[in-house]
Coordinates of C-alpha atoms in Angstrom, one line a residue:
X1 CA 87.5 71.5 -39.7
X2 CA 91.1 70.2 -39.6
X3 CA 94.2 72.0 -40.3
X4 CA 97.7 70.1 -40.7
X5 CA 100.9 70.9 -41.3
X6 CA 103.0 67.5 -43.1
X7 CA 106.8 67.2 -43.2
X8 CA 107.2 71.0 -42.9
X9 CA 111.1 71.7 -44.1
X10 CA 112.1 76.0 -43.2
X11 CA 116.0 76.8 -43.4
X12 CA 117.1 80.1 -43.0
X13 CA 120.5 80.1 -44.9
X14 CA 122.9 77.2 -43.8
X15 CA 120.4 76.9 -40.6
X16 CA 117.6 73.9 -40.5
X17 CA 115.0 75.5 -38.2
X18 CA 111.9 73.5 -39.0
X19 CA 113.2 69.6 -40.3
X20 CA 109.9 67.5 -41.1
X21 CA 107.5 68.7 -38.9
X22 CA 103.8 67.3 -38.9
X23 CA 101.2 68.9 -36.9
X24 CA 97.0 68.2 -36.4
X25 CA 94.7 70.0 -34.9
X26 CA 90.6 69.8 -35.4
X27 CA 87.7 72.4 -34.8
X28 CA 86.2 72.1 -31.3
X29 CA 89.7 71.3 -29.2
X30 CA 92.7 73.0 -28.1
X31 CA 95.9 72.2 -29.5
X32 CA 99.3 72.4 -27.6
X33 CA 102.5 74.0 -29.4
X34 CA 105.1 73.3 -27.2
X35 CA 109.1 74.0 -26.8
X36 CA 112.0 76.0 -25.5
X37 CA 112.5 79.6 -27.2
X38 CA 114.5 78.9 -30.3
X39 CA 112.7 75.1 -31.1
X40 CA 111.2 76.3 -33.9
X41 CA 107.4 77.3 -33.0
X42 CA 106.8 80.8 -33.9
X43 CA 108.6 79.6 -37.5
X44 CA 105.8 76.9 -37.6
X45 CA 103.2 79.5 -36.9
X46 CA 104.4 82.0 -39.1
X47 CA 104.2 79.3 -41.5
X48 CA 100.7 78.3 -40.8
X49 CA 99.4 81.8 -41.3
X50 CA 101.3 82.3 -44.4
X51 CA 103.4 85.1 -43.2
X52 CA 106.5 82.6 -45.3
X53 CA 106.3 79.6 -47.2
X54 CA 108.1 76.9 -46.3
X55 CA 111.4 74.7 -48.1
X56 CA 109.0 71.9 -48.4
X57 CA 106.1 70.1 -46.8
X58 CA 101.9 71.2 -47.2
X59 CA 99.7 73.0 -44.8
X60 CA 96.2 71.4 -45.4
X61 CA 92.8 72.3 -44.4
X62 CA 90.0 70.2 -44.3
X63 CA 92.7 67.2 -46.1
X64 CA 93.4 69.8 -48.9
X65 CA 96.0 72.4 -49.8
X66 CA 94.7 75.6 -47.4
X67 CA 92.9 78.5 -49.3
X68 CA 94.1 81.7 -47.7
X69 CA 91.4 84.0 -49.4
X70 CA 88.8 81.2 -48.0
X71 CA 90.6 80.2 -44.3
X72 CA 90.6 83.0 -41.8
X73 CA 93.1 83.5 -39.4
X74 CA 93.0 85.2 -35.7
X75 CA 96.4 85.7 -34.2
X76 CA 97.1 87.4 -30.2
X77 CA 101.1 87.7 -30.3
X78 CA 103.1 87.3 -27.6
X79 CA 104.6 91.0 -28.4
X80 CA 101.6 93.9 -28.8
X81 CA 101.1 95.2 -32.0
X82 CA 98.6 97.8 -31.8
X83 CA 99.0 101.3 -32.2
X84 CA 99.3 103.1 -28.7
X85 CA 98.3 106.3 -29.5
X86 CA 95.3 105.8 -31.6
X87 CA 92.0 105.6 -30.5
X88 CA 90.9 101.9 -30.1
X89 CA 87.9 101.6 -31.7
X90 CA 88.8 103.0 -35.2
X91 CA 91.7 100.7 -35.3
X92 CA 90.1 97.5 -33.9
X93 CA 87.4 98.2 -36.4
X94 CA 90.8 99.2 -39.0
X95 CA 91.8 95.8 -38.2
X96 CA 88.7 93.8 -38.9
X97 CA 88.1 95.6 -42.2
X98 CA 92.1 94.4 -43.1
X99 CA 90.4 90.7 -42.6
X100 CA 87.6 91.5 -44.6
X101 CA 84.6 92.8 -42.8
X102 CA 82.3 95.8 -44.0
X103 CA 82.5 98.5 -42.1
X104 CA 79.3 98.0 -40.3
X105 CA 79.4 94.4 -39.5
X106 CA 83.5 95.2 -37.8
X107 CA 81.7 98.0 -35.7
X108 CA 79.0 95.6 -34.5
X109 CA 81.6 92.6 -34.2
X110 CA 84.0 94.7 -31.9
X111 CA 81.2 96.6 -29.7
X112 CA 80.1 92.7 -29.2
X113 CA 83.8 91.9 -28.1
X114 CA 84.3 95.2 -25.7
X115 CA 81.2 94.6 -24.0
X116 CA 82.1 90.7 -23.5
X117 CA 85.4 91.6 -22.4
X118 CA 84.3 94.1 -20.2
X119 CA 86.2 97.2 -22.0
X120 CA 83.0 99.4 -23.6
X121 CA 84.2 101.9 -21.2
X122 CA 87.3 102.5 -23.0
X123 CA 85.8 102.4 -26.5
X124 CA 87.3 105.8 -27.3
X125 CA 90.4 106.3 -25.4
X126 CA 94.0 106.0 -26.5
X127 CA 95.4 102.3 -26.2
X128 CA 98.5 103.9 -24.2
X129 CA 96.3 104.8 -21.2
X130 CA 95.0 101.1 -20.3
X131 CA 96.7 98.5 -18.4
X132 CA 99.1 96.1 -19.3
X133 CA 96.0 93.8 -18.5
X134 CA 93.4 95.7 -20.9
X135 CA 96.0 96.3 -23.6
X136 CA 95.8 92.1 -23.7
X137 CA 92.1 92.2 -23.9
X138 CA 92.3 94.5 -27.0
X139 CA 94.9 92.9 -28.7
X140 CA 92.8 89.7 -28.3
X141 CA 89.7 91.3 -29.8
X142 CA 91.6 91.9 -33.3
X143 CA 92.1 88.2 -33.2
X144 CA 88.4 87.3 -32.3
X145 CA 86.4 90.3 -34.2
X146 CA 86.3 88.9 -37.9
X147 CA 84.8 85.4 -36.8
X148 CA 87.9 83.4 -37.8
X149 CA 88.4 79.7 -38.8
X150 CA 91.5 79.5 -36.6
X151 CA 92.6 80.9 -33.2
X152 CA 95.9 81.0 -32.7
X153 CA 97.0 82.5 -29.2
X154 CA 100.6 82.8 -28.3
X155 CA 101.3 83.5 -24.5
X156 CA 97.4 84.8 -23.9
X157 CA 97.6 85.0 -20.5
X158 CA 100.8 86.9 -20.2
X159 CA 100.1 89.9 -17.8
X160 CA 96.3 89.3 -16.9
X161 CA 95.5 89.3 -13.2
X162 CA 93.8 86.7 -12.1
X163 CA 90.2 88.1 -12.8
X164 CA 91.1 88.4 -16.1
X165 CA 92.7 85.5 -16.5
X166 CA 89.7 84.1 -16.0
X167 CA 87.5 86.0 -18.1
X168 CA 89.8 85.1 -21.0
X169 CA 89.4 81.1 -19.8
X170 CA 85.8 81.8 -20.2
X171 CA 85.9 83.0 -23.7
X172 CA 88.9 81.1 -25.0
X173 CA 86.1 78.2 -24.0
X174 CA 83.4 79.9 -26.5
X175 CA 85.6 80.0 -29.0
X176 CA 86.4 76.3 -28.9
X177 CA 82.3 75.3 -27.8
X178 CA 81.5 77.0 -31.3
X179 CA 84.2 74.7 -33.0
X180 CA 86.7 76.5 -34.4
X181 CA 90.8 75.2 -34.2
X182 CA 92.5 77.0 -31.2
X183 CA 96.5 76.6 -31.4
X184 CA 97.9 77.9 -27.9
X185 CA 101.9 78.3 -28.1
X186 CA 102.8 78.9 -24.1
X187 CA 105.6 78.4 -21.8
X188 CA 102.5 77.9 -18.8
X189 CA 101.8 74.7 -18.6
X190 CA 99.0 74.4 -16.2
X191 CA 96.7 76.7 -19.1
X192 CA 98.0 74.0 -21.7
X193 CA 97.2 71.6 -19.7
X194 CA 93.2 72.9 -18.6
X195 CA 92.9 73.4 -22.3
X196 CA 94.5 71.3 -24.4
X197 CA 93.2 67.8 -25.7
X198 CA 96.3 67.1 -28.0
X199 CA 99.5 68.7 -27.8
X200 CA 103.1 68.4 -29.7
X201 CA 106.7 69.4 -28.1
X202 CA 109.2 71.0 -30.7
X203 CA 112.9 69.8 -29.9
X204 CA 115.6 71.5 -32.3
X205 CA 113.2 71.9 -34.7
X206 CA 111.5 68.6 -35.0
X207 CA 108.6 66.9 -33.0
X208 CA 109.9 65.4 -30.3
X209 CA 106.6 63.9 -29.0
X210 CA 102.5 64.6 -30.0
X211 CA 99.3 63.2 -29.9
X212 CA 96.1 63.2 -27.3
X213 CA 97.6 64.6 -23.7
X214 CA 95.2 62.0 -21.3
X215 CA 96.8 59.2 -23.8
X216 CA 100.4 60.6 -23.4
X217 CA 100.4 60.5 -19.9
X218 CA 98.3 56.9 -19.5
X219 CA 101.6 55.5 -21.8
X220 CA 103.8 56.4 -18.9
X221 CA 104.9 53.8 -16.2
X222 CA 101.8 53.1 -13.5
X223 CA 104.2 51.8 -11.1
X224 CA 104.2 54.7 -8.5
X225 CA 101.6 55.7 -6.4
X226 CA 100.4 59.3 -4.9
X227 CA 99.6 58.9 -0.8
X228 CA 98.0 61.3 1.4
X229 CA 98.4 59.7 4.9
X230 CA 98.1 61.0 9.0
X231 CA 100.6 57.9 9.1
X232 CA 102.7 59.3 6.4
X233 CA 105.9 58.6 8.6
X234 CA 105.1 55.1 9.3
X235 CA 104.8 54.8 5.6
X236 CA 108.1 56.2 4.6
X237 CA 109.8 53.5 7.0
X238 CA 108.4 50.5 5.9
X239 CA 109.3 51.1 2.3
X240 CA 112.3 52.8 2.6
X241 CA 114.1 53.9 -0.5
X242 CA 111.2 53.0 -2.4
X243 CA 109.2 56.1 -1.0
X244 CA 110.0 59.6 -1.6
X245 CA 108.5 63.3 0.2
X246 CA 106.2 64.4 -2.9
X247 CA 104.9 68.0 -3.3
X248 CA 102.3 69.1 -0.6
X249 CA 102.9 66.5 2.0
X250 CA 102.7 63.6 -0.3
X251 CA 104.4 60.5 -0.4
X252 CA 105.4 58.8 -4.1
X253 CA 105.6 55.3 -3.6
X254 CA 107.8 53.6 -6.3
X255 CA 106.8 50.0 -7.1
X256 CA 108.8 46.9 -8.4
X257 CA 106.3 46.4 -10.7
X258 CA 102.7 47.5 -11.8
X259 CA 101.4 44.4 -11.1
X260 CA 102.0 45.1 -7.4
X261 CA 99.4 48.1 -7.8
X262 CA 96.6 46.3 -6.5
X263 CA 98.1 44.1 -3.8
X264 CA 99.9 47.2 -2.5
X265 CA 96.8 49.7 -2.4
X266 CA 95.0 47.0 -0.7
X267 CA 97.8 46.5 1.7
X268 CA 97.7 50.1 2.6
X269 CA 94.6 50.8 3.0
X270 CA 94.0 48.3 5.4
X271 CA 97.5 49.1 7.6
X272 CA 97.3 52.7 7.7
X273 CA 94.8 55.8 8.1
X274 CA 94.8 56.8 3.9
X275 CA 93.0 60.1 3.0
X276 CA 93.7 59.4 -0.5
X277 CA 95.6 57.1 -3.2
X278 CA 96.3 57.3 -7.0
X279 CA 98.0 56.2 -9.6
X280 CA 101.1 58.6 -10.3
X281 CA 100.4 60.8 -13.9
X282 CA 103.0 62.9 -15.0
X283 CA 102.3 66.4 -15.2
X284 CA 102.2 68.5 -18.3
X285 CA 105.6 70.6 -17.0
X286 CA 107.1 66.7 -16.2
X287 CA 106.7 65.9 -19.7
X288 CA 108.1 69.2 -21.6
X289 CA 111.0 68.9 -19.2
X290 CA 111.7 65.3 -20.1
X291 CA 111.0 66.0 -24.1
X292 CA 113.0 69.8 -24.4
X293 CA 116.2 68.6 -22.4
X294 CA 116.9 65.7 -25.3
X295 CA 119.5 66.1 -27.7
X296 CA 118.0 65.5 -31.2

């Protein structure tokens, strides 16, 4: 499965919110949609889900204009949208039925996910009796119970403790392994980096950067080395201003040219007690800050 946005335009009055946005997400992989507040992420998601139409461009599924009667979406919003006073089983089944499931299938699917997420004991409780993290898991079930083709997760790890975050990670991996298209929107770059094969960074309603995350990192200049050594002070003294203190005791050595990489690494290994040495690759957080801050 392939979901695409091609040259999407969207304006609200005189304000141009999306200006030629093109994205491509594949089944069996996770796609990260990134950007600062107001960059156009939410508008893009709403157009993908057919909440409102674009002013121009098209949404395609497997190369053809998307048929929303056939392609199912599951959506986990950043802000919870369930009924706090209603019994959990009743509203979960209701939402599954809204997505086209018959009652018996909806109950069976909801019970599966309640069990999978360790929430069976809350089946007949009201939503407002649950903790924030458990409410997030109930909200997640509304996105998954109807077995959608596309799963969109907006800040999915918000409010989760480490144990529940690990459980959600396992569930997301299962969904990806089933060949679903999974789209993340989050400011928690560590989760995007962990799950996503491809990313797009929006800035001012335009795509500032997109593509395979590993290739994006590889395309950065490979003229810096990360070094861990018991002789950090001696290395820093030898290389002077080219050597800077990195995080967690690392040294970051900037070379005059990437061509020096092998010779400098050989010199360091032969001269100093080196625990670890590798070519520096920027984190997704580094990349995001660089492209989200630019004026477009």
